[in-house]
Amino acid sequence: AEVLVKLIASYPIKEDYWKQLSGVFLEMKDDPESLAVLALAGRQGFLDTEREVTNLANVYLFLSIPFKAAEILQQGLEAGILPRNLETLEKLGTAWQLARANDAALATYTEAAPLAEDGRIWYRLGQIYVAEEDWVKAENALSSALEKGVNDKGETQLLIGVAAWNQGKTEQARRAFNAARGQPSTKAQAQAWLAHLAAEG
């Protein structure tokens, strides 16, 4: 690392030195230093491969700086360095979601969801729509998630029930809560909702 720092001081336009130094810091588990070097290399236009751009975004995500990760991924897509595939779009959507940039996350996930074999991205879309209180879109996205298959069926059914209840669809909400009650992770919440519906009449 010390040798590479000296080489960069003498030959700052030699992009290989920047990339090697970042790699050395990663090997040393010095993620902040690696990020600093990668970011400087990126600003100088030295990161021009899919792996390099993805590595920089991954380090930003690892250090809980999701907005910068999203910006790097977006720029990589626009420059044609990154492929517009499920892996890239899912990572970009995750970065936007973690950065609480919901509009950007929704747009990215909407593009990515049909590319996935399961319903995990539809589920994330549903989560954001619930947070935004867009109940119709939440119900549609979560229903698609359930149809394609998700790990946490109980949570998905529970959110479908919440979305249905907020639209005044009491019977549909009751069916969803009953389904969620059958899952250990959501049994208590579902029972609470069912009691609430019963109290409402």
mmCIF file of C-alpha atoms in Angstrom, residues 12-169:
data_model
loop_
_atom_site.group_PDB
_atom_site.id
_atom_site.type_symbol
_atom_site.label_atom_id
_atom_site.label_comp_id
_atom_site.label_asym_id
_atom_site.label_seq_id
_atom_site.Cartn_x
_atom_site.Cartn_y
_atom_site.Cartn_z
ATOM 1 C CA PRO A 12 -1.421 10.251 -10.642
ATOM 2 C CA ILE A 13 -2.814 9.512 -14.108
ATOM 3 C CA LYS A 14 -1.782 5.846 -14.002
ATOM 4 C CA GLU A 15 -5.166 4.253 -13.393
ATOM 5 C CA ASP A 16 -3.778 0.768 -12.655
ATOM 6 C CA TYR A 17 -2.093 2.080 -9.513
ATOM 7 C CA TRP A 18 -5.406 3.427 -8.179
ATOM 8 C CA LYS A 19 -7.154 0.137 -8.819
ATOM 9 C CA GLN A 20 -4.338 -1.891 -7.263
ATOM 10 C CA LEU A 21 -4.283 0.321 -4.169
ATOM 11 C CA SER A 22 -8.019 -0.062 -3.690
ATOM 12 C CA GLY A 23 -7.632 -3.830 -4.002
ATOM 13 C CA VAL A 24 -4.840 -3.853 -1.419
ATOM 14 C CA PHE A 25 -6.985 -1.897 1.063
ATOM 15 C CA LEU A 26 -9.847 -4.344 0.486
ATOM 16 C CA GLU A 27 -7.502 -7.260 1.195
ATOM 17 C CA MET A 28 -6.430 -5.471 4.384
ATOM 18 C CA LYS A 29 -10.125 -5.085 5.338
ATOM 19 C CA ASP A 30 -9.648 -1.310 5.339
ATOM 20 C CA ASP A 31 -12.976 -0.538 3.689
ATOM 21 C CA PRO A 32 -13.031 3.262 4.273
ATOM 22 C CA GLU A 33 -9.583 3.635 2.664
ATOM 23 C CA SER A 34 -10.592 1.351 -0.188
ATOM 24 C CA LEU A 35 -13.735 3.430 -0.741
ATOM 25 C CA ALA A 36 -11.755 6.671 -0.722
ATOM 26 C CA VAL A 37 -9.330 5.368 -3.344
ATOM 27 C CA LEU A 38 -12.083 3.871 -5.507
ATOM 28 C CA ALA A 39 -14.137 7.066 -5.302
ATOM 29 C CA LEU A 40 -11.147 9.186 -6.362
ATOM 30 C CA ALA A 41 -10.451 6.782 -9.216
ATOM 31 C CA GLY A 42 -14.103 7.007 -10.236
ATOM 32 C CA ARG A 43 -14.040 10.808 -10.281
ATOM 33 C CA GLN A 44 -11.084 10.673 -12.640
ATOM 34 C CA GLY A 45 -12.941 8.319 -14.959
ATOM 35 C CA PHE A 46 -10.705 5.339 -14.225
ATOM 36 C CA LEU A 47 -13.498 2.894 -13.358
ATOM 37 C CA ASP A 48 -14.619 1.585 -16.700
ATOM 38 C CA THR A 49 -15.535 -2.060 -16.187
ATOM 39 C CA GLU A 50 -18.642 -3.683 -14.737
ATOM 40 C CA ARG A 51 -16.664 -5.219 -11.877
ATOM 41 C CA GLU A 52 -14.997 -1.933 -10.879
ATOM 42 C CA VAL A 53 -18.223 0.057 -10.850
ATOM 43 C CA THR A 54 -20.047 -2.710 -8.966
ATOM 44 C CA ASN A 55 -17.220 -2.946 -6.411
ATOM 45 C CA LEU A 56 -17.443 0.776 -5.696
ATOM 46 C CA ALA A 57 -21.219 0.560 -5.261
ATOM 47 C CA ASN A 58 -20.814 -2.491 -2.991
ATOM 48 C CA VAL A 59 -18.355 -0.675 -0.743
ATOM 49 C CA TYR A 60 -20.737 2.288 -0.447
ATOM 50 C CA LEU A 61 -23.532 -0.127 0.490
ATOM 51 C CA PHE A 62 -21.318 -1.960 2.973
ATOM 52 C CA LEU A 63 -20.457 1.339 4.660
ATOM 53 C CA SER A 64 -24.154 2.339 4.770
ATOM 54 C CA ILE A 65 -23.919 5.107 2.169
ATOM 55 C CA PRO A 66 -26.754 3.880 -0.100
ATOM 56 C CA PHE A 67 -27.438 7.142 -1.954
ATOM 57 C CA LYS A 68 -23.885 7.228 -3.339
ATOM 58 C CA ALA A 69 -24.148 3.531 -4.223
ATOM 59 C CA ALA A 70 -27.329 4.265 -6.173
ATOM 60 C CA GLU A 71 -25.712 7.195 -7.977
ATOM 61 C CA ILE A 72 -22.731 5.056 -8.997
ATOM 62 C CA LEU A 73 -24.979 2.254 -10.269
ATOM 63 C CA GLN A 74 -27.238 4.702 -12.125
ATOM 64 C CA GLN A 75 -24.231 6.314 -13.799
ATOM 65 C CA GLY A 76 -22.886 2.881 -14.719
ATOM 66 C CA LEU A 77 -26.183 1.970 -16.372
ATOM 67 C CA GLU A 78 -26.406 5.256 -18.243
ATOM 68 C CA ALA A 79 -22.821 4.908 -19.473
ATOM 69 C CA GLY A 80 -23.500 1.370 -20.682
ATOM 70 C CA ILE A 81 -20.856 -0.075 -18.342
ATOM 71 C CA LEU A 82 -23.419 -2.067 -16.365
ATOM 72 C CA PRO A 83 -25.932 -4.407 -18.021
ATOM 73 C CA ARG A 84 -29.592 -3.589 -17.507
ATOM 74 C CA ASN A 85 -30.325 -7.002 -16.003
ATOM 75 C CA LEU A 86 -32.052 -8.309 -12.880
ATOM 76 C CA GLU A 87 -28.910 -8.306 -10.723
ATOM 77 C CA THR A 88 -28.031 -4.684 -11.469
ATOM 78 C CA LEU A 89 -31.593 -3.389 -11.235
ATOM 79 C CA GLU A 90 -32.240 -5.215 -7.958
ATOM 80 C CA LYS A 91 -29.051 -3.781 -6.437
ATOM 81 C CA LEU A 92 -29.981 -0.302 -7.680
ATOM 82 C CA GLY A 93 -33.522 -0.606 -6.326
ATOM 83 C CA THR A 94 -32.173 -1.753 -2.963
ATOM 84 C CA ALA A 95 -29.789 1.204 -2.825
ATOM 85 C CA TRP A 96 -32.581 3.683 -3.632
ATOM 86 C CA GLN A 97 -34.875 2.023 -1.058
ATOM 87 C CA LEU A 98 -32.190 2.156 1.652
ATOM 88 C CA ALA A 99 -31.605 5.812 0.750
ATOM 89 C CA ARG A 100 -35.371 6.386 1.177
ATOM 90 C CA ALA A 101 -35.618 7.636 -2.402
ATOM 91 C CA ASN A 102 -38.952 5.882 -2.857
ATOM 92 C CA ASP A 103 -39.841 7.247 -6.309
ATOM 93 C CA ALA A 104 -36.536 6.057 -7.761
ATOM 94 C CA ALA A 105 -36.834 2.708 -5.948
ATOM 95 C CA LEU A 106 -40.366 2.190 -7.280
ATOM 96 C CA ALA A 107 -39.316 2.928 -10.858
ATOM 97 C CA THR A 108 -36.346 0.549 -10.616
ATOM 98 C CA TYR A 109 -38.222 -2.271 -8.889
ATOM 99 C CA THR A 110 -41.102 -1.966 -11.376
ATOM 100 C CA GLU A 111 -38.612 -2.642 -14.164
ATOM 101 C CA ALA A 112 -36.884 -5.446 -12.254
ATOM 102 C CA ALA A 113 -39.895 -7.325 -10.823
ATOM 103 C CA PRO A 114 -40.981 -9.091 -14.058
ATOM 104 C CA LEU A 115 -37.402 -10.339 -14.567
ATOM 105 C CA ALA A 116 -37.292 -12.282 -11.283
ATOM 106 C CA GLU A 117 -38.460 -15.884 -11.095
ATOM 107 C CA ASP A 118 -39.899 -15.392 -7.616
ATOM 108 C CA GLY A 119 -41.939 -12.599 -6.053
ATOM 109 C CA ARG A 120 -39.287 -10.979 -3.852
ATOM 110 C CA ILE A 121 -39.154 -7.723 -5.818
ATOM 111 C CA TRP A 122 -42.943 -7.488 -6.059
ATOM 112 C CA TYR A 123 -42.899 -7.800 -2.259
ATOM 113 C CA ARG A 124 -40.470 -4.875 -1.963
ATOM 114 C CA LEU A 125 -42.691 -2.839 -4.256
ATOM 115 C CA GLY A 126 -45.620 -3.685 -2.001
ATOM 116 C CA GLN A 127 -43.688 -2.569 1.078
ATOM 117 C CA ILE A 128 -42.968 0.825 -0.452
ATOM 118 C CA TYR A 129 -46.563 1.279 -1.615
ATOM 119 C CA VAL A 130 -47.766 0.444 1.912
ATOM 120 C CA ALA A 131 -45.375 3.043 3.316
ATOM 121 C CA GLU A 132 -46.706 5.526 0.749
ATOM 122 C CA GLU A 133 -50.285 4.493 1.612
ATOM 123 C CA ASP A 134 -51.018 3.719 -2.038
ATOM 124 C CA TRP A 135 -53.296 0.834 -1.092
ATOM 125 C CA VAL A 136 -54.457 -0.233 -4.563
ATOM 126 C CA LYS A 137 -50.918 -0.553 -5.919
ATOM 127 C CA ALA A 138 -49.782 -2.155 -2.655
ATOM 128 C CA GLU A 139 -52.444 -4.850 -2.919
ATOM 129 C CA ASN A 140 -51.646 -5.514 -6.585
ATOM 130 C CA ALA A 141 -47.887 -5.763 -5.994
ATOM 131 C CA LEU A 142 -48.250 -7.979 -2.922
ATOM 132 C CA SER A 143 -50.723 -10.255 -4.702
ATOM 133 C CA SER A 144 -48.187 -10.638 -7.531
ATOM 134 C CA ALA A 145 -45.515 -11.428 -4.929
ATOM 135 C CA LEU A 146 -47.681 -14.132 -3.393
ATOM 136 C CA GLU A 147 -48.522 -15.589 -6.791
ATOM 137 C CA LYS A 148 -44.861 -15.836 -7.860
ATOM 138 C CA GLY A 149 -43.692 -17.063 -4.459
ATOM 139 C CA VAL A 150 -42.130 -15.358 -1.446
ATOM 140 C CA ASN A 151 -40.262 -16.575 1.635
ATOM 141 C CA ASP A 152 -42.503 -14.814 4.141
ATOM 142 C CA LYS A 153 -46.044 -15.654 3.079
ATOM 143 C CA GLY A 154 -47.473 -14.562 6.418
ATOM 144 C CA GLU A 155 -46.092 -11.028 6.214
ATOM 145 C CA THR A 156 -47.258 -10.751 2.595
ATOM 146 C CA GLN A 157 -50.789 -11.884 3.500
ATOM 147 C CA LEU A 158 -50.814 -9.526 6.470
ATOM 148 C CA LEU A 159 -49.903 -6.541 4.282
ATOM 149 C CA ILE A 160 -52.492 -7.585 1.685
ATOM 150 C CA GLY A 161 -55.052 -7.552 4.508
ATOM 151 C CA VAL A 162 -53.965 -4.065 5.592
ATOM 152 C CA ALA A 163 -54.163 -2.791 2.002
ATOM 153 C CA ALA A 164 -57.611 -4.347 1.509
ATOM 154 C CA TRP A 165 -58.905 -2.979 4.833
ATOM 155 C CA ASN A 166 -57.762 0.519 3.917
ATOM 156 C CA GLN A 167 -59.800 0.241 0.711
ATOM 157 C CA GLY A 168 -62.913 -0.808 2.631
ATOM 158 C CA LYS A 169 -62.706 -4.415 1.412
#
